[in-house]
Amino acid sequence: MRIAILAFGSRGDTQPCVALGAGAAGRGHRVTVVAAARYGDLVRRAGPAGLGFGPLGVDPLGIVGSEEGQAWLRSGPAGFVRGFRTIVEPLAERLAGEVDAACAGADLVLAPALGAFGHHLSERHGMPYALLHFQPSEPTRVFPNPLVPLRTLGGAGNRASYAFVEALSGLLLGRLVNRVRGRVLGLGPMRGDPFRRARADRVPVLCGVSPHVVGRPPDWPEHVHLTGYWWPERAEPLAPGPAAFLDAGPPPVFVGFGSMVPADPAATAETVVAALRRAGMRGILQNLPYPGADDMLVIGDADHAGLFPRVAAVVHHGGAGTTGAGLRAGVPTVVCPFFSDQPFWGTRVASLGAGPAPLPIGRLTVDALAARVTHAVRDPGTRVAAARLGERLRAEDGVRRACDALGL
């Protein structure tokens, strides 16, 4: 079977798709991971015969990481809509054309729900598709949509929050989607709500989250599979610099905010370093503008699976992939959420006992971060809870369960 897997976004979004693709390729299928060109080496290093790469010229991480993109993300709801139309829409037709070309010969497409790419490709080419969720996005009465930063709205309110987010997505994307369908895919306007249509058609959903982190809601239908995280079989070796730094002293604290860029990166770096020193910890700082010191190492892109098990704690933005990597490593986590589903993951970490209460990036101070880091590395209960959870997550095989769910 020829399978196309669409991986939009950062490394945290792409690496699980690569792991899933490698698992399917290991079962004898021909798999193409369609992702930003910068992740070609990530796909090639995954290794099994049958795993290919479909590079995209449109790079979502480059958009988000630019000065214009960061101003857009910080602009609030009205500014976000305006920015979406000025930043994202001009690239949409090119992106859709690249995705269409990469998936045209596939027998099955695995795609995220946003933009309903799986539905459009299925309608155009006739192949079945399945949905990929990196946070629990199927409606439930148990908790609100992870994009709604509230712990609960009550049973009916929780379920309604999913309809609200999906309707908002339709308002934001509807005009763009129909233009792309007509100009690029040769299709008529979208009829009806693609989310409701997928549920009515019982399109399989693979949710790449562990049931040890988010329990499966009892009101989810059978075609929604909570598989566990999707990890590569092998962690990448550490680069010489981080390896030497780790060997030279006690375990440090990792601090990195993924594709999120603080409003004042230099000031944030100074705050982080002062907080780590106050807590008595060395630090590994990822993509933060700090000149470095004997007790602080600054690094660029790195494989969290190889790095996190060797640190005392991880401090990050709360992206779904980074959160999963920290929990799987069995080390305490401090989440400093920016927006989106990040507050949801910060709350989950705290409720699991694997870290302190989240510290929103807008409230980051030396005192607040130092207190949370000290709690993470010194509190015995937190360290034990994180270690036990890590053992359970490392025992899972989410890739196998996902492939089994699809009958691959």
mmCIF file with all atom_site columns, C-alpha atoms in Angstrom, residues 51 112 154 203 389:
data_model
loop_
_atom_site.group_PDB
_atom_site.id
_atom_site.type_symbol
_atom_site.label_atom_id
_atom_site.label_alt_id
_atom_site.label_comp_id
_atom_site.label_asym_id
_atom_site.label_entity_id
_atom_site.label_seq_id
_atom_site.pdbx_PDB_ins_code
_atom_site.Cartn_x
_atom_site.Cartn_y
_atom_site.Cartn_z
_atom_site.occupancy
_atom_site.B_iso_or_equiv
_atom_site.pdbx_formal_charge
_atom_site.auth_seq_id
_atom_site.auth_comp_id
_atom_site.auth_asym_id
_atom_site.auth_atom_id
_atom_site.pdbx_PDB_model_num
ATOM 1 C CA . LEU A 1 51  ? 10.067  5.442  3.761  1.00 0.00 ? 51  LEU A CA 1
ATOM 2 C CA . PRO A 1 112 ? -4.229  16.514 10.523 1.00 0.00 ? 112 PRO A CA 1
ATOM 3 C CA . GLY A 1 154 ? -19.393 21.234 32.736 1.00 0.00 ? 154 GLY A CA 1
ATOM 4 C CA . VAL A 1 203 ? -13.269 8.382  9.394  1.00 0.00 ? 203 VAL A CA 1
ATOM 5 C CA . LEU A 1 389 ? 5.128   7.953  34.494 1.00 0.00 ? 389 LEU A CA 1
#
